[in-house]
Amino acid sequence: MLNRPPRRHRRTVPALAPALVPVLAVAALLTTAGCSGGGGSGAGAGAGDEAAASASAAAARAPSPSPSVTVAHTLTEAQAKSALVTPADLGDDWTGTEGAATWRDALLKGKADVTDCQRLLDGLYAENLLGEPAGSRAAAGFDDTDAGAQLRYQVGAYDRAALDSSLAWLKTVPETCGQFTATDVRGGQFTVRAVAAPLPGLGEASEGLRVTVSGDGGGWPAVLTLDFAAVRVGDSALSLTDGGLDDVDAEDVRRAAEAGTRRLEEVLAGRTPAAALSAPASASDSAAVPAPDADADMDAESDQPSVQPSEQSGDEDEPDADELS
């Protein structure tokens, strides 16, 4: 018994091996899952990129949206004529004009004592306060013989920057040219007054003026009233002047401007205004009034303001057959 060799302790390492197996297995699984996940992410990204590229290619092949046809960029000659108002738009008292009224030369042709106001006087005389259209244009004239008034209406395509500049200038007229004196070629003097006559709610921009010219016309007192209106729609615009030696009804200009704006918007949208389909003959080109030449010499007869047209109206009573015999 005393000679028994000392007892050796058993090694425990092999006993731990079974416990390590699950841990190693889990680590291996995690490593495998991580690698698999990385590969799957790359494949998914590649698929996403391919899908995005396909969508972009399809969008590039798809036809682009059609351009808007709501407003035409250029007013054609036919559209300009179709946008003109007719006597039916103005009221029962209006008919196609028979010629320019003689008060135009007698009371609008003169030299302003304020340099900046000469543009207003010349523009009223030549009917071009908005400047000259850059494209198609059309004009028509109308007479209200009962009231002794004459209205000139025009539509045109303009350079946008020049048109906006003209409208901005018109806005300043009541302040810069609220009152000035004009002298005609014979030395007669007239007092010119200008006040604003707003036209809210018409077109994309609008301006209005009421101008009165008073003084000694041909030896007797005369007061000319002129209502002016301008409305812009896109790059096109309408303008009109209603004038007479009697009191001019501002509603006439308002009515004409409203009707004209509707018509201009219709033609720019590619539609034909309903009223144009049955427009009276008096609103055709034969009723158009050419703008006077601001540089033309005043006729001796124009020295006497008159509400009658300068051309013979043809309204004189014809003699009876008995009188002729």
Tab-separated table of C-alpha atoms in Angstrom:
chain	number	residue	atom	x	y	z
A	1	MET	CA	0.000	0.000	0.000
A	2	LEU	CA	2.727	2.393	0.898
A	3	ASN	CA	4.513	1.719	-2.401
A	4	ARG	CA	1.508	2.718	-4.628
A	5	PRO	CA	2.506	5.388	-7.049
A	6	PRO	CA	0.947	8.822	-6.600
A	7	ARG	CA	-2.505	9.262	-8.204
A	8	ARG	CA	-2.500	11.285	-11.379
A	9	HIS	CA	-5.181	13.916	-12.064
A	10	ARG	CA	-7.293	13.311	-15.185
A	11	ARG	CA	-7.064	15.871	-17.971
A	12	THR	CA	-10.339	17.742	-18.466
A	13	VAL	CA	-9.662	19.224	-21.899
A	14	PRO	CA	-11.381	16.454	-23.835
A	15	ALA	CA	-14.389	16.921	-21.610
A	16	LEU	CA	-14.705	20.560	-22.716
A	17	ALA	CA	-14.682	19.756	-26.418
A	18	PRO	CA	-18.408	18.853	-26.613
A	19	ALA	CA	-19.331	22.221	-25.081
A	20	LEU	CA	-17.322	24.116	-27.662
A	21	VAL	CA	-19.003	22.451	-30.610
A	22	PRO	CA	-22.267	24.439	-30.406
A	23	VAL	CA	-20.357	27.695	-29.983
A	24	LEU	CA	-18.215	27.037	-32.995
A	25	ALA	CA	-21.242	25.965	-34.958
A	26	VAL	CA	-23.078	29.174	-34.150
A	27	ALA	CA	-20.022	31.230	-35.107
A	28	ALA	CA	-19.747	29.330	-38.374
A	29	LEU	CA	-23.412	29.924	-39.097
A	30	LEU	CA	-23.096	33.600	-38.357
A	31	THR	CA	-20.062	33.870	-40.601
A	32	THR	CA	-21.852	32.014	-43.382
A	33	ALA	CA	-24.957	34.155	-42.964
A	34	GLY	CA	-22.845	37.294	-43.057
A	35	CYS	CA	-21.142	36.234	-46.262
A	36	SER	CA	-24.407	35.152	-47.766
A	37	GLY	CA	-26.025	38.458	-46.742
A	38	GLY	CA	-23.197	40.440	-48.304
A	39	GLY	CA	-23.550	38.574	-51.562
A	40	GLY	CA	-27.305	39.006	-51.521
A	41	SER	CA	-27.000	42.752	-50.857
A	42	GLY	CA	-24.676	43.149	-53.822
A	43	ALA	CA	-27.055	41.243	-56.056
A	44	GLY	CA	-30.009	43.294	-54.816
A	45	ALA	CA	-28.164	46.560	-55.446
A	46	GLY	CA	-27.263	45.344	-58.900
A	47	ALA	CA	-30.885	44.457	-59.586
A	48	GLY	CA	-32.011	47.861	-58.263
A	49	ASP	CA	-29.518	49.662	-60.478
A	50	GLU	CA	-30.669	47.663	-63.477
A	51	ALA	CA	-34.320	48.470	-62.702
A	52	ALA	CA	-33.549	52.180	-62.325
A	53	ALA	CA	-31.599	52.157	-65.574
A	54	SER	CA	-34.478	50.404	-67.340
A	55	ALA	CA	-36.979	52.959	-65.977
A	56	SER	CA	-34.764	55.832	-67.113
A	57	ALA	CA	-34.424	54.325	-70.560
A	58	ALA	CA	-38.187	53.841	-70.778
A	59	ALA	CA	-38.787	57.430	-69.699
A	60	ALA	CA	-36.332	58.640	-72.314
A	61	ARG	CA	-38.143	56.639	-74.999
A	62	ALA	CA	-41.566	57.926	-73.894
A	63	PRO	CA	-42.910	60.884	-75.914
A	64	SER	CA	-42.593	64.240	-74.171
A	65	PRO	CA	-45.842	65.998	-73.144
A	66	SER	CA	-47.461	68.080	-75.858
A	67	PRO	CA	-46.797	71.825	-75.549
A	68	SER	CA	-49.608	73.892	-74.093
A	69	VAL	CA	-52.126	75.112	-76.649
A	70	THR	CA	-53.907	77.406	-74.227
A	71	VAL	CA	-52.244	80.542	-75.571
A	72	ALA	CA	-50.706	80.924	-79.012
A	73	HIS	CA	-47.258	82.482	-79.127
A	74	THR	CA	-47.987	84.487	-82.256
A	75	LEU	CA	-51.189	86.219	-83.262
A	76	THR	CA	-51.941	85.453	-86.891
A	77	GLU	CA	-53.583	87.893	-89.282
A	78	ALA	CA	-56.772	85.824	-89.325
A	79	GLN	CA	-56.831	85.731	-85.521
A	80	ALA	CA	-56.301	89.475	-85.296
A	81	LYS	CA	-59.296	90.098	-87.548
A	82	SER	CA	-61.387	87.584	-85.631
A	83	ALA	CA	-60.489	89.321	-82.346
A	84	LEU	CA	-61.973	92.653	-83.475
A	85	VAL	CA	-65.178	93.701	-81.754
A	86	THR	CA	-68.324	94.281	-83.781
A	87	PRO	CA	-71.185	96.780	-83.453
A	88	ALA	CA	-73.126	93.984	-81.757
A	89	ASP	CA	-70.480	93.947	-78.988
A	90	LEU	CA	-70.770	97.709	-78.496
A	91	GLY	CA	-74.524	98.292	-78.424
A	92	ASP	CA	-77.446	99.278	-80.599
A	93	ASP	CA	-76.249	102.831	-81.270
A	94	TRP	CA	-72.946	101.831	-82.877
A	95	THR	CA	-72.335	101.230	-86.581
A	96	GLY	CA	-69.311	100.873	-88.829
A	97	THR	CA	-67.531	104.206	-89.259
A	98	GLU	CA	-67.896	106.437	-92.286
A	99	GLY	CA	-64.560	108.220	-91.847
A	100	ALA	CA	-62.297	109.909	-89.307
A	101	ALA	CA	-63.906	112.768	-87.377
A	102	THR	CA	-62.486	116.194	-88.170
A	103	TRP	CA	-61.947	117.102	-84.515
A	104	ARG	CA	-58.926	114.801	-84.633
A	105	ASP	CA	-56.896	117.313	-86.625
A	106	ALA	CA	-58.394	120.363	-84.930
A	107	LEU	CA	-57.797	119.336	-81.306
A	108	LEU	CA	-55.098	116.665	-81.242
A	109	LYS	CA	-52.458	118.010	-83.586
A	110	GLY	CA	-50.231	120.391	-81.649
A	111	LYS	CA	-47.033	120.923	-79.718
A	112	ALA	CA	-46.975	120.261	-75.970
A	113	ASP	CA	-45.283	122.742	-73.665
A	114	VAL	CA	-43.981	119.778	-71.627
A	115	THR	CA	-41.560	117.680	-73.657
A	116	ASP	CA	-42.443	114.413	-71.951
A	117	CYS	CA	-46.123	114.949	-72.782
A	118	GLN	CA	-45.637	115.204	-76.543
A	119	ARG	CA	-45.710	111.414	-76.705
A	120	LEU	CA	-49.224	111.399	-75.281
A	121	LEU	CA	-50.494	113.987	-77.749
A	122	ASP	CA	-48.863	112.323	-80.756
A	123	GLY	CA	-50.008	108.873	-79.650
A	124	LEU	CA	-53.622	110.002	-79.340
A	125	TYR	CA	-53.495	111.615	-82.774
A	126	ALA	CA	-51.827	108.661	-84.534
A	127	GLU	CA	-53.699	106.009	-82.490
A	128	ASN	CA	-50.481	104.258	-81.422
A	129	LEU	CA	-50.098	104.871	-77.697
A	130	LEU	CA	-48.917	101.262	-77.347
A	131	GLY	CA	-46.348	101.676	-80.087
A	132	GLU	CA	-46.300	99.817	-83.375
A	133	PRO	CA	-47.173	96.093	-83.317
A	134	ALA	CA	-44.285	93.749	-84.107
A	135	GLY	CA	-46.527	91.256	-85.899
A	136	SER	CA	-50.039	90.879	-87.247
A	137	ARG	CA	-52.575	93.608	-86.604
A	138	ALA	CA	-56.157	94.557	-87.421
A	139	ALA	CA	-58.255	97.666	-86.783
A	140	ALA	CA	-61.842	98.816	-87.102
A	141	GLY	CA	-63.730	102.054	-86.505
A	142	PHE	CA	-67.257	102.676	-85.256
A	143	ASP	CA	-69.583	105.677	-84.978
A	144	ASP	CA	-72.309	106.518	-82.490
A	145	THR	CA	-74.061	109.241	-84.441
A	146	ASP	CA	-76.623	109.915	-81.715
A	147	ALA	CA	-73.920	110.741	-79.171
A	148	GLY	CA	-71.517	112.191	-81.746
A	149	ALA	CA	-68.781	109.751	-80.658
A	150	GLN	CA	-66.258	107.738	-82.613
A	151	LEU	CA	-64.429	104.634	-81.443
A	152	ARG	CA	-61.308	103.134	-82.983
A	153	TYR	CA	-60.398	99.592	-81.983
A	154	GLN	CA	-57.240	97.655	-82.824
A	155	VAL	CA	-55.556	94.347	-81.999
A	156	GLY	CA	-51.920	93.412	-82.597
A	157	ALA	CA	-48.988	91.175	-81.725
A	158	TYR	CA	-46.241	93.108	-79.946
A	159	ASP	CA	-42.722	92.709	-78.715
A	160	ARG	CA	-43.346	91.761	-75.080
A	161	ALA	CA	-40.671	94.002	-73.565
A	162	ALA	CA	-41.783	97.014	-75.621
A	163	LEU	CA	-45.425	96.349	-74.764
A	164	ASP	CA	-44.744	96.154	-71.034
A	165	SER	CA	-42.705	99.354	-71.285
A	166	SER	CA	-45.610	101.164	-72.981
A	167	LEU	CA	-48.068	99.996	-70.337
A	168	ALA	CA	-45.696	101.116	-67.579
A	169	TRP	CA	-45.416	104.541	-69.224
A	170	LEU	CA	-49.212	104.868	-69.526
A	171	LYS	CA	-49.464	104.270	-65.802
A	172	THR	CA	-47.301	107.339	-65.134
A	173	VAL	CA	-49.173	109.700	-67.486
A	174	PRO	CA	-51.720	111.025	-64.942
A	175	GLU	CA	-48.840	112.100	-62.702
A	176	THR	CA	-46.369	113.404	-65.290
A	177	CYS	CA	-48.901	114.838	-67.751
A	178	GLY	CA	-51.904	115.509	-65.571
A	179	GLN	CA	-52.218	118.943	-67.194
A	180	PHE	CA	-50.262	120.730	-69.910
A	181	THR	CA	-50.802	123.169	-72.756
A	182	ALA	CA	-50.697	122.343	-76.462
A	183	THR	CA	-50.345	124.873	-79.284
A	184	ASP	CA	-51.624	124.183	-82.803
A	185	VAL	CA	-50.038	125.349	-86.058
A	186	ARG	CA	-52.119	128.534	-86.021
A	187	GLY	CA	-51.066	129.516	-82.538
A	188	GLY	CA	-54.280	128.417	-80.839
A	189	GLN	CA	-53.770	126.973	-77.384
A	190	PHE	CA	-55.520	124.041	-75.752
A	191	THR	CA	-55.413	122.718	-72.226
A	192	VAL	CA	-54.912	118.950	-72.017
A	193	ARG	CA	-55.767	117.010	-68.873
A	194	ALA	CA	-55.234	113.285	-68.205
A	195	VAL	CA	-56.579	111.152	-65.365
A	196	ALA	CA	-56.420	107.415	-64.707
A	197	ALA	CA	-59.370	105.247	-65.739
A	198	PRO	CA	-58.557	101.763	-64.347
A	199	LEU	CA	-59.819	98.553	-65.950
A	200	PRO	CA	-59.362	95.975	-63.175
A	201	GLY	CA	-59.738	92.299	-63.935
A	202	LEU	CA	-59.131	92.483	-67.682
A	203	GLY	CA	-56.394	90.401	-69.315
A	204	GLU	CA	-52.973	89.963	-67.762
A	205	ALA	CA	-52.333	93.708	-67.578
A	206	SER	CA	-54.372	96.790	-68.445
A	207	GLU	CA	-54.275	100.570	-68.339
A	208	GLY	CA	-56.881	103.222	-68.976
A	209	LEU	CA	-56.931	107.011	-69.344
A	210	ARG	CA	-59.491	109.773	-69.724
A	211	VAL	CA	-58.059	112.745	-71.595
A	212	THR	CA	-59.843	116.050	-72.120
A	213	VAL	CA	-58.733	118.768	-74.539
A	214	SER	CA	-60.355	122.164	-74.089
A	215	GLY	CA	-59.798	125.565	-75.624
A	216	ASP	CA	-60.710	127.853	-78.478
A	217	GLY	CA	-61.318	125.642	-81.492
A	218	GLY	CA	-62.113	127.556	-84.653
A	219	GLY	CA	-63.482	130.565	-82.831
A	220	TRP	CA	-65.832	128.751	-80.459
A	221	PRO	CA	-65.217	126.839	-77.212
A	222	ALA	CA	-64.693	123.128	-77.625
A	223	VAL	CA	-64.056	120.283	-75.210
A	224	LEU	CA	-62.929	116.942	-76.612
A	225	THR	CA	-63.171	113.908	-74.329
A	226	LEU	CA	-61.136	110.813	-75.118
A	227	ASP	CA	-61.336	107.525	-73.230
A	228	PHE	CA	-58.396	105.210	-73.901
A	229	ALA	CA	-58.015	101.559	-72.853
A	230	ALA	CA	-55.315	98.926	-73.421
A	231	VAL	CA	-55.360	95.264	-72.370
A	232	ARG	CA	-52.522	92.754	-72.708
A	233	VAL	CA	-53.039	89.007	-73.193
A	234	GLY	CA	-49.732	87.190	-73.578
A	235	ASP	CA	-47.686	89.001	-76.215
A	236	SER	CA	-50.809	90.440	-77.852
A	237	ALA	CA	-52.845	93.462	-76.904
A	238	LEU	CA	-55.967	95.387	-77.762
A	239	SER	CA	-56.355	99.119	-77.547
A	240	LEU	CA	-59.245	101.460	-78.195
A	241	THR	CA	-60.052	105.150	-78.113
A	242	ASP	CA	-63.570	106.513	-77.761
A	243	GLY	CA	-63.865	110.260	-78.346
A	244	GLY	CA	-66.384	112.997	-78.931
A	245	LEU	CA	-67.226	116.651	-78.350
A	246	ASP	CA	-70.120	115.690	-76.131
A	247	ASP	CA	-69.852	113.761	-72.890
A	248	VAL	CA	-68.373	110.316	-73.628
A	249	ASP	CA	-69.896	107.393	-71.736
A	250	ALA	CA	-67.121	105.507	-69.944
A	251	GLU	CA	-69.287	102.376	-70.021
A	252	ASP	CA	-68.857	102.212	-73.791
A	253	VAL	CA	-65.109	101.746	-73.388
A	254	ARG	CA	-65.549	99.289	-70.546
A	255	ARG	CA	-68.027	97.234	-72.582
A	256	ALA	CA	-65.764	97.226	-75.633
A	257	ALA	CA	-62.686	96.294	-73.572
A	258	GLU	CA	-64.486	93.415	-71.854
A	259	ALA	CA	-65.864	92.027	-75.110
A	260	GLY	CA	-62.520	92.491	-76.850
A	261	THR	CA	-60.583	90.748	-74.089
A	262	ARG	CA	-62.881	87.732	-74.287
A	263	ARG	CA	-62.493	87.584	-78.047
A	264	LEU	CA	-58.700	87.912	-77.905
A	265	GLU	CA	-58.440	85.166	-75.289
A	266	GLU	CA	-60.667	82.933	-77.427
A	267	VAL	CA	-58.626	83.300	-80.606
A	268	LEU	CA	-55.325	82.847	-78.753
A	269	ALA	CA	-56.726	79.614	-77.343
A	270	GLY	CA	-57.394	78.408	-80.889
A	271	ARG	CA	-61.134	78.941	-80.783
A	272	THR	CA	-63.389	81.118	-82.921
A	273	PRO	CA	-65.439	83.666	-80.974
A	274	ALA	CA	-69.113	82.855	-81.393
A	275	ALA	CA	-70.008	86.432	-82.307
A	276	ALA	CA	-67.500	86.367	-85.151
A	277	LEU	CA	-69.558	83.740	-86.956
A	278	SER	CA	-72.370	86.231	-87.459
A	279	ALA	CA	-70.456	89.506	-87.405
A	280	PRO	CA	-72.263	92.306	-89.236
A	281	ALA	CA	-70.749	93.476	-92.484
A	282	SER	CA	-70.048	96.870	-90.920
A	283	ALA	CA	-67.399	95.283	-88.724
A	284	SER	CA	-65.461	93.913	-91.690
A	285	ASP	CA	-62.339	95.366	-93.227
A	286	SER	CA	-64.441	97.999	-94.948
A	287	ALA	CA	-65.032	99.574	-91.546
A	288	ALA	CA	-61.353	99.819	-90.760
A	289	VAL	CA	-60.013	103.310	-90.197
A	290	PRO	CA	-56.390	103.952	-91.167
A	291	ALA	CA	-54.411	105.686	-88.440
A	292	PRO	CA	-53.753	109.334	-89.298
A	293	ASP	CA	-50.261	110.541	-90.073
A	294	ALA	CA	-48.990	112.573	-87.126
A	295	ASP	CA	-46.707	114.525	-89.463
A	296	ALA	CA	-49.371	115.434	-92.011
A	297	ASP	CA	-50.265	119.118	-92.413
A	298	MET	CA	-53.558	120.184	-90.968
A	299	ASP	CA	-56.225	120.846	-93.572
A	300	ALA	CA	-57.742	124.283	-93.520
A	301	GLU	CA	-61.203	122.772	-93.121
A	302	SER	CA	-60.118	120.805	-90.026
A	303	ASP	CA	-59.812	124.048	-88.124
A	304	GLN	CA	-63.509	123.765	-87.235
A	305	PRO	CA	-64.128	120.847	-84.845
A	306	SER	CA	-67.002	118.670	-85.911
A	307	VAL	CA	-68.633	115.516	-84.701
A	308	GLN	CA	-69.386	114.540	-88.278
A	309	PRO	CA	-67.064	112.205	-90.208
A	310	SER	CA	-64.677	113.858	-92.626
A	311	GLU	CA	-66.095	111.785	-95.478
A	312	GLN	CA	-69.576	112.221	-96.889
A	313	SER	CA	-71.949	110.005	-94.967
A	314	GLY	CA	-74.488	109.606	-97.733
A	315	ASP	CA	-77.313	110.211	-95.265
A	316	GLU	CA	-78.638	113.341	-96.981
A	317	ASP	CA	-82.190	113.032	-98.181
A	318	GLU	CA	-82.465	112.379	-101.881
A	319	PRO	CA	-84.739	114.785	-103.823
A	320	ASP	CA	-88.150	113.531	-104.800
A	321	ALA	CA	-88.893	112.759	-108.419
A	322	ASP	CA	-91.377	115.681	-108.455
A	323	GLU	CA	-88.628	118.075	-107.388
A	324	LEU	CA	-86.339	116.841	-110.127
A	325	SER	CA	-89.036	117.473	-112.734
